[in-house]
Amino acid sequence: MHSASVWLSSLTLAAAGGWFAATMFAAPATSKEPRFPQLTMDQLDEKQRPLGEQIMKVSSVGIGGPYNPMIRSPVLGQRLFDLFYYLRWQTSVPTKLNEFAILIIGRQWRSQVEWFAHAPLAAKAGLSPDIIAELKANKRPSNMAEDEAAVYDFVTELTTTKKVSDETYARAKKVFNDQQIVDLTAVAGNYVMVAMMLAMAEETVPPGKEEPFKVAE
């Protein structure tokens, strides 16, 4: 496991171009009043401030994206912040495959923020641009490696049929150990929750950026 200092350093770098940077300036999907007006550190109460301070240590762009609604429930927000920490930086699943799982969930939900944030991270981690493009087109990607196919089938089957068949589980066991299978399941479930949080709060991509999914796409 990474040390806290290594994690903070890595997360600060990721914030510049990844998940945090993609979500901090997210705006409501419409011109109506935002469901959760953007909070600033000065507005946080004594229960919210400790979490806000932790967020600010790893982000130079403020409290936004899923953090903006999360911090309204500071105890839950802290638990989720700690979970994000593990599932992004300490998980036993290789980064490329972890990001692939997140993209699968982002595509299922048509989550503009998740896809906008994680497609570049997946590509940087080594996921093929062709796989990313086919997934974005809502197709089962072709030419996947054995571990990539195992992730796609495992996550897709679990989230769409609400179970994992013996055949799919056996293929996952060929490439993953028990901890990795548990962590893979957890990251998929976590990003369903993140997609729900973003959808409920009507968060979208940063101002001036193009949304990944067009109407009816």
CSV table of N, CA and C in Angstrom, one decimal, residues 102-205:
chain,number,residue,atom,x,y,z
A,102,ILE,N,-14.5,1.6,-14.4
A,102,ILE,CA,-15.1,2.8,-14.2
A,102,ILE,C,-15.8,3.3,-15.5
A,103,LEU,N,-15.1,3.2,-16.6
A,103,LEU,CA,-15.7,3.6,-17.9
A,103,LEU,C,-16.9,2.8,-18.2
A,104,ILE,N,-16.9,1.5,-17.9
A,104,ILE,CA,-18.1,0.7,-18.2
A,104,ILE,C,-19.3,1.2,-17.4
A,105,ILE,N,-19.1,1.6,-16.2
A,105,ILE,CA,-20.2,2.1,-15.4
A,105,ILE,C,-20.6,3.5,-16.0
A,106,GLY,N,-19.6,4.3,-16.3
A,106,GLY,CA,-19.9,5.6,-16.9
A,106,GLY,C,-20.7,5.5,-18.1
A,107,ARG,N,-20.4,4.5,-19.0
A,107,ARG,CA,-21.2,4.4,-20.2
A,107,ARG,C,-22.6,3.9,-19.9
A,108,GLN,N,-22.7,3.0,-19.0
A,108,GLN,CA,-24.0,2.5,-18.7
A,108,GLN,C,-25.0,3.6,-18.2
A,109,TRP,N,-24.4,4.5,-17.4
A,109,TRP,CA,-25.2,5.6,-16.9
A,109,TRP,C,-25.2,6.8,-17.8
A,110,ARG,N,-24.4,6.8,-18.9
A,110,ARG,CA,-24.2,8.0,-19.7
A,110,ARG,C,-23.8,9.1,-18.8
A,111,SER,N,-22.9,8.9,-17.9
A,111,SER,CA,-22.4,9.9,-17.0
A,111,SER,C,-21.4,10.8,-17.6
A,112,GLN,N,-21.8,12.0,-18.0
A,112,GLN,CA,-20.9,12.9,-18.7
A,112,GLN,C,-19.6,13.2,-17.9
A,113,VAL,N,-19.8,13.4,-16.6
A,113,VAL,CA,-18.6,13.7,-15.8
A,113,VAL,C,-17.7,12.5,-15.6
A,114,GLU,N,-18.3,11.3,-15.4
A,114,GLU,CA,-17.4,10.2,-15.2
A,114,GLU,C,-16.6,9.9,-16.5
A,115,TRP,N,-17.3,9.9,-17.6
A,115,TRP,CA,-16.6,9.6,-18.9
A,115,TRP,C,-15.6,10.7,-19.2
A,116,PHE,N,-16.0,11.9,-19.0
A,116,PHE,CA,-15.1,13.1,-19.3
A,116,PHE,C,-13.8,12.9,-18.5
A,117,ALA,N,-13.9,12.6,-17.2
A,117,ALA,CA,-12.8,12.5,-16.3
A,117,ALA,C,-12.0,11.2,-16.5
A,118,HIS,N,-12.6,10.1,-16.8
A,118,HIS,CA,-11.9,8.8,-16.7
A,118,HIS,C,-11.4,8.3,-18.1
A,119,ALA,N,-12.0,8.7,-19.2
A,119,ALA,CA,-11.5,8.3,-20.5
A,119,ALA,C,-10.1,8.6,-20.7
A,120,PRO,N,-9.7,9.9,-20.4
A,120,PRO,CA,-8.2,10.2,-20.5
A,120,PRO,C,-7.3,9.4,-19.5
A,121,LEU,N,-7.8,9.2,-18.3
A,121,LEU,CA,-7.1,8.4,-17.4
A,121,LEU,C,-6.9,7.0,-17.8
A,122,ALA,N,-8.0,6.4,-18.4
A,122,ALA,CA,-7.9,5.0,-18.9
A,122,ALA,C,-6.9,4.9,-20.0
A,123,ALA,N,-6.9,5.9,-20.9
A,123,ALA,CA,-6.0,5.9,-22.1
A,123,ALA,C,-4.5,6.1,-21.5
A,124,LYS,N,-4.3,7.0,-20.6
A,124,LYS,CA,-3.0,7.1,-20.0
A,124,LYS,C,-2.5,5.9,-19.3
A,125,ALA,N,-3.4,5.1,-18.8
A,125,ALA,CA,-3.0,3.9,-18.1
A,125,ALA,C,-2.8,2.7,-19.1
A,126,GLY,N,-3.1,2.9,-20.4
A,126,GLY,CA,-2.7,1.9,-21.4
A,126,GLY,C,-3.9,1.3,-22.0
A,127,LEU,N,-5.2,1.7,-21.7
A,127,LEU,CA,-6.3,1.1,-22.4
A,127,LEU,C,-6.4,1.6,-23.8
A,128,SER,N,-6.6,0.7,-24.8
A,128,SER,CA,-6.5,1.0,-26.2
A,128,SER,C,-7.6,2.0,-26.5
A,129,PRO,N,-7.2,3.0,-27.4
A,129,PRO,CA,-8.2,4.0,-27.9
A,129,PRO,C,-9.4,3.3,-28.6
A,130,ASP,N,-9.1,2.2,-29.3
A,130,ASP,CA,-10.2,1.5,-30.0
A,130,ASP,C,-11.2,0.9,-29.0
A,131,ILE,N,-10.7,0.4,-27.9
A,131,ILE,CA,-11.6,-0.2,-26.8
A,131,ILE,C,-12.4,1.0,-26.3
A,132,ILE,N,-11.8,2.1,-26.0
A,132,ILE,CA,-12.5,3.2,-25.4
A,132,ILE,C,-13.6,3.7,-26.4
A,133,ALA,N,-13.2,3.8,-27.7
A,133,ALA,CA,-14.2,4.3,-28.7
A,133,ALA,C,-15.3,3.3,-28.9
A,134,GLU,N,-15.1,2.0,-28.9
A,134,GLU,CA,-16.1,1.1,-29.1
A,134,GLU,C,-17.1,1.0,-27.8
A,135,LEU,N,-16.5,1.2,-26.7
A,135,LEU,CA,-17.3,1.2,-25.5
A,135,LEU,C,-18.2,2.4,-25.5
A,136,LYS,N,-17.6,3.6,-25.9
A,136,LYS,CA,-18.4,4.8,-26.0
A,136,LYS,C,-19.5,4.7,-26.9
A,137,ALA,N,-19.3,3.9,-28.0
A,137,ALA,CA,-20.4,3.6,-29.0
A,137,ALA,C,-21.4,2.6,-28.5
A,138,ASN,N,-21.2,2.2,-27.2
A,138,ASN,CA,-22.1,1.2,-26.6
A,138,ASN,C,-22.0,-0.2,-27.2
A,139,LYS,N,-20.8,-0.6,-27.6
A,139,LYS,CA,-20.5,-1.9,-28.1
A,139,LYS,C,-19.6,-2.6,-27.2
A,140,ARG,N,-19.7,-4.0,-27.3
A,140,ARG,CA,-18.7,-4.8,-26.6
A,140,ARG,C,-17.4,-4.6,-27.4
A,141,PRO,N,-16.3,-4.1,-26.7
A,141,PRO,CA,-15.1,-3.8,-27.5
A,141,PRO,C,-14.5,-5.1,-28.1
A,142,SER,N,-14.0,-5.0,-29.3
A,142,SER,CA,-13.3,-6.2,-29.9
A,142,SER,C,-11.8,-6.1,-29.6
A,143,ASN,N,-11.2,-7.2,-29.8
A,143,ASN,CA,-9.7,-7.3,-29.6
A,143,ASN,C,-9.3,-7.0,-28.2
A,144,MET,N,-10.1,-7.4,-27.2
A,144,MET,CA,-9.7,-7.2,-25.9
A,144,MET,C,-8.7,-8.3,-25.4
A,145,ALA,N,-7.8,-8.0,-24.6
A,145,ALA,CA,-6.9,-9.0,-24.0
A,145,ALA,C,-7.8,-9.8,-23.0
A,146,GLU,N,-7.2,-10.9,-22.6
A,146,GLU,CA,-8.0,-11.8,-21.7
A,146,GLU,C,-8.4,-11.1,-20.4
A,147,ASP,N,-7.5,-10.3,-19.8
A,147,ASP,CA,-7.9,-9.6,-18.6
A,147,ASP,C,-8.9,-8.5,-18.8
A,148,GLU,N,-8.8,-7.8,-19.9
A,148,GLU,CA,-9.8,-6.8,-20.3
A,148,GLU,C,-11.2,-7.4,-20.5
A,149,ALA,N,-11.2,-8.5,-21.3
A,149,ALA,CA,-12.5,-9.2,-21.5
A,149,ALA,C,-13.1,-9.7,-20.2
A,150,ALA,N,-12.3,-10.2,-19.3
A,150,ALA,CA,-12.8,-10.6,-18.0
A,150,ALA,C,-13.4,-9.5,-17.3
A,151,VAL,N,-12.8,-8.3,-17.3
A,151,VAL,CA,-13.4,-7.1,-16.6
A,151,VAL,C,-14.7,-6.7,-17.3
A,152,TYR,N,-14.7,-6.6,-18.6
A,152,TYR,CA,-15.9,-6.2,-19.3
A,152,TYR,C,-17.1,-7.1,-19.0
A,153,ASP,N,-16.8,-8.4,-19.1
A,153,ASP,CA,-17.9,-9.4,-19.0
A,153,ASP,C,-18.4,-9.5,-17.5
A,154,PHE,N,-17.4,-9.4,-16.6
A,154,PHE,CA,-17.8,-9.5,-15.2
A,154,PHE,C,-18.6,-8.3,-14.7
A,155,VAL,N,-18.1,-7.1,-15.0
A,155,VAL,CA,-18.8,-5.9,-14.6
A,155,VAL,C,-20.1,-5.8,-15.3
A,156,THR,N,-20.2,-6.0,-16.6
A,156,THR,CA,-21.4,-5.9,-17.3
A,156,THR,C,-22.4,-6.9,-16.9
A,157,GLU,N,-22.1,-8.1,-16.7
A,157,GLU,CA,-23.0,-9.1,-16.3
A,157,GLU,C,-23.5,-8.8,-14.9
A,158,LEU,N,-22.7,-8.5,-14.0
A,158,LEU,CA,-23.1,-8.2,-12.6
A,158,LEU,C,-24.0,-7.0,-12.6
A,159,THR,N,-23.8,-6.0,-13.3
A,159,THR,CA,-24.6,-4.8,-13.2
A,159,THR,C,-25.9,-4.8,-14.0
A,160,THR,N,-25.9,-5.7,-15.0
A,160,THR,CA,-27.1,-5.8,-15.9
A,160,THR,C,-28.0,-7.0,-15.5
A,161,THR,N,-27.4,-8.1,-15.1
A,161,THR,CA,-28.2,-9.2,-14.8
A,161,THR,C,-28.4,-9.5,-13.3
A,162,LYS,N,-27.6,-8.7,-12.5
A,162,LYS,CA,-27.6,-8.7,-11.0
A,162,LYS,C,-27.0,-10.1,-10.5
A,163,LYS,N,-26.2,-10.7,-11.3
A,163,LYS,CA,-25.5,-11.9,-10.9
A,163,LYS,C,-24.3,-12.1,-11.8
A,164,VAL,N,-23.5,-13.1,-11.4
A,164,VAL,CA,-22.3,-13.5,-12.2
A,164,VAL,C,-22.4,-15.0,-12.4
A,165,SER,N,-22.4,-15.4,-13.6
A,165,SER,CA,-22.5,-16.8,-14.0
A,165,SER,C,-21.3,-17.6,-13.6
A,166,ASP,N,-21.4,-18.9,-13.4
A,166,ASP,CA,-20.2,-19.7,-13.1
A,166,ASP,C,-19.1,-19.5,-14.2
A,167,GLU,N,-19.6,-19.5,-15.4
A,167,GLU,CA,-18.6,-19.4,-16.5
A,167,GLU,C,-17.8,-18.0,-16.5
A,168,THR,N,-18.6,-17.0,-16.2
A,168,THR,CA,-17.9,-15.6,-16.2
A,168,THR,C,-17.0,-15.5,-14.9
A,169,TYR,N,-17.5,-16.1,-13.8
A,169,TYR,CA,-16.6,-16.1,-12.6
A,169,TYR,C,-15.4,-16.9,-12.8
A,170,ALA,N,-15.5,-18.0,-13.5
A,170,ALA,CA,-14.3,-18.9,-13.7
A,170,ALA,C,-13.3,-18.2,-14.6
A,171,ARG,N,-13.8,-17.4,-15.6
A,171,ARG,CA,-12.8,-16.7,-16.4
A,171,ARG,C,-12.2,-15.5,-15.6
A,172,ALA,N,-12.9,-14.9,-14.7
A,172,ALA,CA,-12.3,-13.9,-13.9
A,172,ALA,C,-11.3,-14.5,-13.0
A,173,LYS,N,-11.5,-15.7,-12.5
A,173,LYS,CA,-10.6,-16.3,-11.5
A,173,LYS,C,-9.3,-16.7,-12.2
A,174,LYS,N,-9.3,-16.8,-13.5
A,174,LYS,CA,-8.1,-17.2,-14.3
A,174,LYS,C,-7.1,-16.0,-14.3
A,175,VAL,N,-7.6,-14.8,-14.1
A,175,VAL,CA,-6.7,-13.7,-14.2
A,175,VAL,C,-6.6,-12.8,-12.9
A,176,PHE,N,-7.6,-13.0,-12.0
A,176,PHE,CA,-7.6,-12.3,-10.8
A,176,PHE,C,-7.6,-13.2,-9.6
A,177,ASN,N,-7.0,-12.7,-8.5
A,177,ASN,CA,-7.1,-13.4,-7.2
A,177,ASN,C,-8.4,-12.9,-6.5
A,178,ASP,N,-8.6,-13.5,-5.3
A,178,ASP,CA,-9.9,-13.2,-4.6
A,178,ASP,C,-10.0,-11.7,-4.2
A,179,GLN,N,-8.9,-11.1,-3.8
A,179,GLN,CA,-8.9,-9.7,-3.4
A,179,GLN,C,-9.2,-8.9,-4.6
A,180,GLN,N,-8.7,-9.2,-5.7
A,180,GLN,CA,-8.9,-8.4,-6.9
A,180,GLN,C,-10.4,-8.5,-7.4
A,181,ILE,N,-11.0,-9.7,-7.3
A,181,ILE,CA,-12.4,-9.8,-7.6
A,181,ILE,C,-13.3,-9.0,-6.7
A,182,VAL,N,-12.9,-9.0,-5.4
A,182,VAL,CA,-13.7,-8.2,-4.5
A,182,VAL,C,-13.5,-6.7,-4.8
A,183,ASP,N,-12.3,-6.3,-5.0
A,183,ASP,CA,-12.0,-4.9,-5.3
A,183,ASP,C,-12.7,-4.4,-6.6
A,184,LEU,N,-12.7,-5.3,-7.6
A,184,LEU,CA,-13.3,-5.0,-8.9
A,184,LEU,C,-14.8,-4.8,-8.7
A,185,THR,N,-15.4,-5.7,-7.9
A,185,THR,CA,-16.8,-5.5,-7.6
A,185,THR,C,-17.1,-4.2,-6.9
A,186,ALA,N,-16.2,-3.9,-6.0
A,186,ALA,CA,-16.4,-2.6,-5.2
A,186,ALA,C,-16.3,-1.4,-6.0
A,187,VAL,N,-15.3,-1.4,-6.9
A,187,VAL,CA,-15.1,-0.2,-7.8
A,187,VAL,C,-16.3,0.0,-8.7
A,188,ALA,N,-16.8,-1.0,-9.2
A,188,ALA,CA,-18.0,-0.9,-10.1
A,188,ALA,C,-19.2,-0.4,-9.3
A,189,GLY,N,-19.4,-0.9,-8.1
A,189,GLY,CA,-20.5,-0.4,-7.3
A,189,GLY,C,-20.3,1.0,-6.8
A,190,ASN,N,-19.1,1.3,-6.5
A,190,ASN,CA,-18.8,2.7,-6.1
A,190,ASN,C,-19.1,3.7,-7.1
A,191,TYR,N,-18.8,3.4,-8.4
A,191,TYR,CA,-19.0,4.4,-9.4
A,191,TYR,C,-20.4,4.4,-9.9
A,192,VAL,N,-21.2,3.4,-9.6
A,192,VAL,CA,-22.7,3.5,-9.8
A,192,VAL,C,-23.1,4.6,-8.8
A,193,MET,N,-22.7,4.5,-7.6
A,193,MET,CA,-23.0,5.5,-6.6
A,193,MET,C,-22.6,6.9,-7.0
A,194,VAL,N,-21.4,7.0,-7.5
A,194,VAL,CA,-20.9,8.3,-7.9
A,194,VAL,C,-21.8,8.9,-9.1
A,195,ALA,N,-22.1,8.0,-10.0
A,195,ALA,CA,-23.0,8.4,-11.1
A,195,ALA,C,-24.3,8.9,-10.6
A,196,MET,N,-24.8,8.2,-9.7
A,196,MET,CA,-26.1,8.6,-9.1
A,196,MET,C,-26.0,9.9,-8.4
A,197,MET,N,-24.9,10.1,-7.7
A,197,MET,CA,-24.7,11.4,-7.0
A,197,MET,C,-24.6,12.6,-8.0
A,198,LEU,N,-23.9,12.3,-9.1
A,198,LEU,CA,-23.7,13.4,-10.1
A,198,LEU,C,-25.0,13.6,-10.8
A,199,ALA,N,-25.8,12.6,-11.1
A,199,ALA,CA,-27.1,12.7,-11.8
A,199,ALA,C,-28.1,13.5,-10.9
A,200,MET,N,-28.1,13.1,-9.7
A,200,MET,CA,-29.1,13.7,-8.7
A,200,MET,C,-28.8,15.2,-8.6
A,201,ALA,N,-27.5,15.5,-8.5
A,201,ALA,CA,-27.1,16.9,-8.3
A,201,ALA,C,-27.0,17.7,-9.6
A,202,GLU,N,-27.2,17.0,-10.8
A,202,GLU,CA,-27.2,17.7,-12.1
A,202,GLU,C,-25.9,18.3,-12.4
A,203,GLU,N,-24.8,17.6,-12.0
A,203,GLU,CA,-23.5,18.0,-12.3
A,203,GLU,C,-23.1,17.7,-13.8
A,204,THR,N,-22.3,18.5,-14.4
A,204,THR,CA,-21.9,18.2,-15.8
A,204,THR,C,-20.5,18.6,-15.9
A,205,VAL,N,-20.0,18.6,-17.2
A,205,VAL,CA,-18.5,18.8,-17.4
A,205,VAL,C,-18.2,20.3,-17.2
